[in-house]
Tab-separated table of C-alpha atoms in Angstrom:
chain	number	residue	atom	x	y	z
A	1378	MET	CA	274.334	21.093	87.816
A	1379	ARG	CA	274.008	23.075	91.111
A	1380	PRO	CA	274.684	21.358	94.433
A	1381	CYS	CA	271.747	21.155	97.094
A	1382	VAL	CA	273.773	22.999	99.850
A	1383	SER	CA	276.588	25.523	99.822
A	1384	VAL	CA	278.847	25.374	103.176
A	1385	LEU	CA	280.227	28.641	104.010
A	1386	LEU	CA	283.440	28.135	106.043
A	1387	PRO	CA	285.630	31.063	106.748
A	1388	VAL	CA	289.014	30.423	108.227
A	1389	HIS	CA	291.878	32.663	109.320
A	1390	ARG	CA	294.700	30.744	111.167
A	1391	ALA	CA	293.355	27.438	112.244
A	1392	ALA	CA	295.781	24.643	111.223
A	1393	ASP	CA	295.186	22.760	114.493
A	1394	TYR	CA	291.390	22.660	113.675
A	1395	ILE	CA	290.432	22.855	110.180
A	1396	GLY	CA	291.406	19.513	109.346
A	1397	ALA	CA	288.680	17.814	111.611
A	1398	ALA	CA	286.064	20.481	110.277
A	1399	LEU	CA	286.857	19.472	106.796
A	1400	ARG	CA	286.725	15.816	107.539
A	1401	SER	CA	283.364	15.877	109.429
A	1402	LEU	CA	282.051	17.446	106.068
A	1403	TRP	CA	283.395	14.804	103.816
A	1404	CYS	CA	281.691	12.176	105.951
A	1405	GLN	CA	278.102	13.742	105.508
A	1406	THR	CA	275.547	11.554	104.562
A	1407	LEU	CA	274.346	14.080	102.122
A	1408	PRO	CA	276.954	14.005	99.197
A	1409	ASP	CA	275.615	16.741	97.027
A	1410	PHE	CA	276.987	19.887	98.574
A	1411	GLU	CA	279.984	22.418	97.836
A	1412	CYS	CA	282.059	23.868	100.720
A	1413	MET	CA	283.406	27.200	100.212
A	1414	VAL	CA	286.477	27.622	102.285
A	1415	ILE	CA	287.148	31.601	102.624
A	1416	ALA	CA	290.650	31.685	103.605
A	1417	ASN	CA	291.351	35.162	105.019
A	1418	ASP	CA	295.015	35.840	105.520
A	1419	SER	CA	295.480	32.236	106.408
A	1420	ASP	CA	299.005	31.006	107.107
A	1421	ALA	CA	301.026	28.371	105.263
A	1422	ALA	CA	300.354	25.847	107.997
A	1423	THR	CA	296.552	26.268	107.561
A	1424	LEU	CA	296.494	26.305	103.722
A	1425	ALA	CA	298.723	22.943	103.727
A	1426	VAL	CA	296.106	21.176	105.969
A	1427	ILE	CA	293.168	22.453	103.536
A	1428	ARG	CA	295.161	21.323	100.336
A	1429	GLN	CA	296.000	17.830	101.937
A	1430	LEU	CA	292.369	17.353	102.575
A	1431	HIS	CA	291.286	18.407	99.166
A	1432	ASP	CA	287.958	17.168	97.678
A	1433	PRO	CA	286.150	17.665	94.538
A	1434	ARG	CA	283.337	19.487	96.560
A	1435	LEU	CA	286.017	22.095	98.007
A	1436	ARG	CA	286.223	25.466	96.535
A	1437	LEU	CA	289.013	27.686	98.061
A	1438	ILE	CA	288.741	31.514	98.063
A	1439	GLN	CA	291.740	33.475	99.242
A	1440	PHE	CA	292.107	37.057	100.482
A	1441	ASP	CA	295.275	38.384	101.610
A	1442	LYS	CA	293.497	40.505	104.378
A	1443	ALA	CA	289.695	40.896	104.803
A	1444	ASN	CA	287.459	41.334	107.811
A	1445	LEU	CA	285.052	38.365	108.622
A	1446	VAL	CA	282.008	40.337	107.266
A	1447	HIS	CA	283.750	40.655	103.809
A	1448	ALA	CA	284.936	37.133	103.904
A	1449	LEU	CA	281.442	36.018	104.533
A	1450	ASN	CA	279.845	37.980	101.898
A	1451	ALA	CA	282.356	36.936	99.289
A	1452	GLY	CA	281.290	33.215	100.023
A	1453	LEU	CA	277.631	34.325	99.842
A	1454	ASP	CA	278.266	36.009	96.290
A	1455	ALA	CA	280.078	32.545	95.026
A	1456	ALA	CA	277.437	30.335	96.531
A	1457	ARG	CA	275.489	28.159	94.020
A	1458	ALA	CA	272.874	26.465	96.043
A	1459	ASP	CA	269.540	27.649	97.436
A	1460	ILE	CA	270.466	26.724	100.898
A	1461	LEU	CA	273.272	28.044	102.603
A	1462	VAL	CA	275.028	26.251	105.759
A	1463	ARG	CA	277.426	28.119	108.143
A	1464	MET	CA	280.293	26.477	109.649
A	1465	ASP	CA	283.415	27.629	111.601
A	1466	ALA	CA	286.997	26.341	111.066
A	1467	ASP	CA	287.017	24.841	114.640
A	1468	ASP	CA	283.610	23.242	114.799
A	1469	ILE	CA	282.786	19.561	113.863
A	1470	CYS	CA	279.652	18.512	112.188
A	1471	ARG	CA	277.586	15.438	112.893
A	1472	PRO	CA	277.233	13.169	109.809
A	1473	ASP	CA	273.725	13.745	109.390
A	1474	ARG	CA	273.822	17.471	109.846
A	1475	LEU	CA	273.419	18.625	106.085
A	1476	ALA	CA	270.856	16.004	105.252
A	1477	LYS	CA	268.538	16.820	108.330
A	1478	GLN	CA	268.669	20.630	107.921
A	1479	LEU	CA	268.077	20.426	104.096
A	1480	ARG	CA	265.064	18.342	104.858
A	1481	HIS	CA	263.902	20.772	107.592
A	1482	LEU	CA	263.920	23.507	105.261
A	1483	GLN	CA	262.299	21.579	102.385
A	1484	SER	CA	259.494	20.522	104.575
A	1485	ASN	CA	258.805	23.748	105.979
A	1486	PRO	CA	258.731	26.386	103.324
A	1487	HIS	CA	257.398	28.955	106.207
A	1488	ILE	CA	260.820	29.100	107.822
A	1489	SER	CA	263.904	30.844	106.573
A	1490	VAL	CA	266.431	29.676	109.064
A	1491	SER	CA	267.050	25.996	110.330
A	1492	ALA	CA	269.326	26.036	113.343
A	1493	THR	CA	270.320	23.009	115.645
A	1494	ARG	CA	271.275	22.380	119.201
A	1495	VAL	CA	274.977	22.191	119.616
A	1496	GLN	CA	277.300	20.284	121.814
A	1497	PHE	CA	279.535	22.574	123.733
A	1498	GLN	CA	283.173	21.400	124.159
A	1499	ALA	CA	285.641	23.759	126.010
A	1500	GLU	CA	289.177	22.923	125.667
A	1501	ASP	CA	290.689	24.730	128.548
A	1502	GLY	CA	287.631	24.398	131.042
A	1503	GLN	CA	287.446	27.933	131.660
A	1504	SER	CA	284.000	28.840	130.174
A	1505	PRO	CA	281.216	28.511	132.641
A	1506	GLY	CA	279.519	31.682	131.429
A	1507	PHE	CA	279.661	30.488	127.828
A	1508	ALA	CA	278.292	27.052	128.806
A	1509	ARG	CA	275.437	28.628	130.383
A	1510	TYR	CA	274.769	30.632	127.174
A	1511	VAL	CA	274.829	27.194	125.269
A	1512	GLU	CA	272.346	25.561	127.631
A	1513	TRP	CA	269.902	28.547	127.381
A	1514	GLN	CA	270.089	28.841	123.513
A	1515	ASN	CA	269.839	24.998	123.165
A	1516	SER	CA	266.378	25.476	125.036
A	1517	LEU	CA	264.897	27.525	122.541
A	1518	LEU	CA	263.307	25.546	119.772
A	1519	SER	CA	260.269	26.830	118.335
A	1520	ALA	CA	259.998	30.045	116.331
A	1521	ASP	CA	257.889	31.671	118.794
A	1522	GLN	CA	260.552	31.001	121.637
A	1523	ILE	CA	263.190	32.286	119.503
A	1524	TYR	CA	261.319	35.487	118.552
A	1525	SER	CA	260.361	36.048	122.270
A	1526	ASN	CA	263.986	35.676	123.525
A	1527	ARG	CA	265.572	37.630	120.570
A	1528	PHE	CA	266.450	40.587	122.577
A	1529	VAL	CA	267.828	38.603	125.624
A	1530	GLU	CA	270.968	37.261	123.485
A	1531	SER	CA	271.803	35.791	120.217
A	1532	PRO	CA	269.200	32.895	120.150
A	1533	VAL	CA	270.902	30.535	117.821
A	1534	ALA	CA	274.657	29.639	117.280
A	1535	HIS	CA	275.947	31.139	113.881
A	1536	PRO	CA	277.741	28.020	112.977
A	1537	SER	CA	274.747	25.883	113.387
A	1538	VAL	CA	272.561	27.385	110.835
A	1539	ALA	CA	271.194	26.576	107.527
A	1540	LEU	CA	269.436	29.245	105.812
A	1541	ARG	CA	267.998	30.160	102.411
A	1542	THR	CA	270.371	31.963	100.298
A	1543	ALA	CA	267.630	34.272	98.944
A	1544	ALA	CA	266.641	35.478	102.343
A	1545	LEU	CA	270.149	36.568	103.044
A	1546	LYS	CA	270.723	38.244	99.637
A	1547	ASP	CA	267.397	40.004	99.947
A	1548	LEU	CA	268.892	41.671	103.294
A	1549	GLY	CA	271.797	42.654	101.461
A	1550	GLY	CA	274.085	39.943	103.155
A	1551	TYR	CA	276.007	40.474	106.326
A	1552	ARG	CA	276.695	44.118	107.524
A	1553	SER	CA	279.794	45.422	109.080
A	1554	GLY	CA	279.918	47.455	112.167
A	1555	PRO	CA	280.911	47.606	115.747
A	1556	PHE	CA	278.526	44.755	116.597
A	1557	PRO	CA	278.460	40.843	115.906
A	1558	GLU	CA	277.369	40.404	112.481
A	1559	ASP	CA	275.331	37.166	113.189
A	1560	TYR	CA	273.182	38.683	115.931
A	1561	ASP	CA	272.444	41.760	113.637
A	1562	LEU	CA	271.517	39.225	111.050
A	1563	TRP	CA	268.939	37.466	113.390
A	1564	LEU	CA	267.435	40.736	114.342
A	1565	ARG	CA	267.035	41.916	110.959
A	1566	LEU	CA	265.676	38.517	109.826
A	1567	LEU	CA	263.134	38.471	112.603
A	1568	GLU	CA	262.001	41.985	112.247
A	1569	GLN	CA	261.338	41.432	108.487
A	1570	GLY	CA	259.031	38.518	109.484
A	1571	HIS	CA	261.280	35.729	108.845
A	1572	ARG	CA	260.981	32.707	111.085
A	1573	ILE	CA	263.723	30.757	112.739
A	1574	GLU	CA	263.470	27.219	113.962
A	1575	LYS	CA	265.809	24.919	115.836
A	1576	LEU	CA	266.303	21.188	115.474
A	1577	PRO	CA	266.090	19.263	118.873
A	1578	GLU	CA	269.200	17.374	117.937
A	1579	SER	CA	272.843	18.335	118.677
A	1580	LEU	CA	274.146	18.393	115.055
A	1581	LEU	CA	277.406	20.471	115.640
A	1582	ILE	CA	280.134	20.336	118.178
A	1583	TRP	CA	280.849	23.972	119.095
A	1584	ARG	CA	284.473	24.282	120.378
A	1585	ASP	CA	285.697	26.926	122.644
A	1586	HIS	CA	289.328	27.643	123.199
A	1587	PRO	CA	291.487	30.507	123.969
A	1588	ARG	CA	292.144	31.735	120.240
A	1589	ARG	CA	288.479	31.701	119.529
A	1590	LEU	CA	287.437	35.127	118.064
A	1591	SER	CA	284.616	35.768	120.561
A	1592	ARG	CA	287.122	35.925	123.362
A	1593	SER	CA	288.860	38.740	122.206
A	1594	ASP	CA	286.853	40.808	119.379
A	1595	PRO	CA	285.425	44.056	120.812
A	1596	ARG	CA	282.252	43.324	118.465
A	1597	ILE	CA	281.354	40.642	120.965
A	1598	ARG	CA	281.203	42.422	124.141
A	1599	ALA	CA	278.199	42.895	126.038
A	1600	GLU	CA	277.857	46.646	125.334
A	1601	ALA	CA	278.131	45.924	121.528
A	1602	PHE	CA	275.137	43.618	121.853
A	1603	HIS	CA	272.980	46.076	123.821
A	1604	ARG	CA	273.707	49.003	121.486
A	1605	LEU	CA	272.874	46.889	118.686
A	1606	LYS	CA	269.553	45.896	120.178
A	1607	VAL	CA	268.281	49.507	120.843
A	1608	PRO	CA	266.936	50.467	117.370
A	1609	TYR	CA	265.191	47.027	116.837
A	1610	LEU	CA	263.853	47.197	120.359
A	1611	LEU	CA	262.535	50.682	119.753
A	1612	ARG	CA	260.781	49.575	116.540
A	1613	ALA	CA	259.390	46.577	118.298
A	1614	LEU	CA	257.803	48.648	121.068
A	1615	PRO	CA	253.959	49.595	120.877
A	1616	PRO	CA	253.344	53.161	119.105
A	1617	ALA	CA	251.911	54.517	122.447
A	1618	VAL	CA	255.185	53.849	124.323
A	1619	ARG	CA	257.347	55.122	121.507
A	1620	GLU	CA	255.147	58.425	121.635
A	1621	LEU	CA	255.523	58.373	125.457
A	1622	ARG	CA	251.802	58.098	126.027
A	1623	ARG	CA	252.011	54.709	127.720
A	1624	PRO	CA	254.616	54.557	130.677
A	1625	LEU	CA	257.692	52.303	130.093
A	1626	TYR	CA	259.071	50.505	133.316
A	1627	VAL	CA	262.317	48.678	133.410
A	1628	TRP	CA	262.071	45.397	135.567
A	1629	GLY	CA	265.525	45.364	137.546
A	1630	ALA	CA	267.300	47.789	139.407
A	1631	GLY	CA	270.805	45.776	139.431
A	1632	ARG	CA	273.810	45.905	137.788
A	1633	VAL	CA	272.696	45.064	134.080
A	1634	SER	CA	269.973	47.609	134.038
A	1635	ARG	CA	272.194	50.091	135.681
A	1636	ARG	CA	274.718	49.708	132.916
A	1637	PHE	CA	272.547	49.370	129.951
A	1638	ALA	CA	268.844	50.718	130.531
A	1639	PRO	CA	270.328	54.358	130.229
A	1640	LEU	CA	270.868	53.564	126.488
A	1641	LEU	CA	267.174	53.761	125.907
A	1642	GLU	CA	266.988	57.426	126.987
A	1643	ASP	CA	269.752	58.412	124.457
A	1644	ALA	CA	268.722	61.388	122.517
A	1645	SER	CA	268.813	59.310	119.309
A	1646	VAL	CA	266.193	56.859	120.824
A	1647	GLY	CA	264.051	59.324	122.648
A	1648	LEU	CA	262.372	56.916	125.196
A	1649	ARG	CA	261.612	57.756	128.816
A	1650	ILE	CA	261.751	55.281	131.593
A	1651	ALA	CA	258.806	56.061	134.068
A	1652	ALA	CA	260.086	53.695	137.202
A	1653	PHE	CA	262.188	50.660	137.820
A	1654	LEU	CA	260.707	47.381	139.309
A	1655	ASP	CA	262.457	44.947	141.807
A	1656	VAL	CA	262.100	42.361	144.287
A	1657	ASP	CA	264.895	43.427	146.703
A	1658	PRO	CA	263.448	45.392	149.499
A	1659	ARG	CA	266.891	47.108	149.782
A	1660	LYS	CA	266.325	48.687	146.430
A	1661	ILE	CA	262.472	49.141	146.595
A	1662	GLY	CA	261.551	52.909	147.718
A	1663	ARG	CA	264.727	54.130	146.612
A	1664	ARG	CA	265.671	56.073	143.170
A	1665	LEU	CA	267.593	55.016	140.161
A	1666	TYR	CA	268.654	57.715	137.527
A	1667	GLU	CA	266.075	60.045	139.285
A	1668	ARG	CA	263.320	57.414	138.776
A	1669	PRO	CA	261.442	55.659	141.626
A	1670	VAL	CA	262.276	51.954	142.289
A	1671	TYR	CA	258.842	50.066	142.923
A	1672	SER	CA	257.829	46.634	144.083
A	1673	PHE	CA	256.987	44.219	141.007
A	1674	GLU	CA	253.671	44.080	142.758
A	1675	LYS	CA	252.821	47.446	141.601
A	1676	LEU	CA	251.987	46.019	138.201
A	1677	ARG	CA	248.874	44.441	139.873
A	1678	MET	CA	247.702	47.869	140.674
A	1679	ASN	CA	248.453	49.385	137.196
A	1680	ASN	CA	246.856	46.354	135.083
A	1681	GLY	CA	244.403	48.574	133.030
A	1682	ASP	CA	244.036	48.963	129.415
A	1683	GLN	CA	246.633	49.121	126.862
A	1684	VAL	CA	247.123	52.703	127.312
A	1685	THR	CA	247.316	53.250	130.921
A	1686	LYS	CA	249.077	50.174	132.083
A	1687	PRO	CA	253.105	50.041	131.769
A	1688	PHE	CA	254.865	48.339	129.353
A	1689	VAL	CA	257.707	46.251	130.667
A	1690	LEU	CA	261.412	45.890	129.546
A	1691	SER	CA	262.987	42.997	131.860
A	1692	TYR	CA	266.842	43.672	132.342
A	1693	VAL	CA	266.959	40.854	134.996
A	1694	PRO	CA	269.576	38.391	133.770
A	1695	GLY	CA	269.375	34.560	134.174
A	1696	ALA	CA	267.034	31.773	132.845
A	1697	TYR	CA	265.527	31.077	136.228
A	1698	ALA	CA	264.648	34.756	137.000
A	1699	ARG	CA	263.391	35.225	133.587
A	1700	ASN	CA	261.084	32.138	133.926
A	1701	LEU	CA	259.703	33.543	137.184
A	1702	ILE	CA	259.163	36.927	135.628
A	1703	CYS	CA	257.557	35.469	132.677
A	1704	GLU	CA	255.114	33.310	134.916
A	1705	TYR	CA	254.267	36.254	137.062
A	1706	LEU	CA	253.308	38.392	134.223
A	1707	ALA	CA	251.274	35.757	132.535
A	1708	GLU	CA	249.550	35.285	135.760
A	1709	LEU	CA	248.414	38.929	135.217
A	1710	GLY	CA	247.314	38.237	131.874
A	1711	TRP	CA	250.193	39.978	130.087
A	1712	GLN	CA	251.680	38.748	126.773
A	1713	ALA	CA	255.156	38.716	125.525
A	1714	ASN	CA	255.801	41.130	122.605
A	1715	VAL	CA	252.388	43.102	123.476
A	1716	ASP	CA	252.873	43.906	127.053
A	1717	TYR	CA	256.654	43.173	127.869
A	1718	LEU	CA	259.963	42.177	126.160
A	1719	LEU	CA	262.949	40.243	127.605
A	1720	CYS	CA	265.932	42.295	127.262
A	1721	ALA	CA	268.576	40.357	129.268
């Protein structure tokens, strides 16, 4: 008989953490699941902890050496359930996590991914930037919120998701490349029309520590995220913008736009930035990459039809600034995904 849920848990060398992760699974209120631990070049100490905590629901898959994507896809191939739950070796599930996410997907056949809020726990107290990210992604609950913020940053925490196994297999599983495999998956799912929702409860303790992969992996750096976004962003733009018939404005003449907006004009992308917008009087009236920097109020004067008015890409970081920009554009009658996209 097939289990209701397959938990996919890759582990490298995490003897200090894997025990707590597994114990949190054995305490789940939903008993009918399998836990596939993909031991990827794991050391003896890690394997010893896994074997000490053996449970009939545990399936151990071992690799001598494989990258994370290979390990994830091996788990996907071995999964027997229709619902796949992700978890990392250094995280802890709340006892009712599996039951609530299974119920969420069963009750909402129109969604493909159920995520949850996460409780952030920094072991060394040195992660203020990551804490702000967690606060932001915890604020995105509805499918529309997640979709509209898909180009800002990864809108859900990968270890918090439960997703339909068929949806992931239909996309060919996880992809390898110089980019974060989870963010790539969300962009592919959303582009194909799949919906992602997030439960308002924190059902996962997301632990941060000095050995965490995202602290050292070059695939997780800001430039990798922005390069990954560009082809998806290009396809999300209205045809008139892609065909250079509708002007493209970048909101923000600061550090982020100076660093990443030029990716839009790469020869393989083919976009052309007509102008930059800003609120800083010291920047307004100057030029950036040979393009004028206008006051954001210029949008009031260019609020015409869908061909003549600019399409705006906002590269202004920070939740407070993003909210102000969205409020201003809503006041003009502009719509997210139709007249503008948030990109930072």
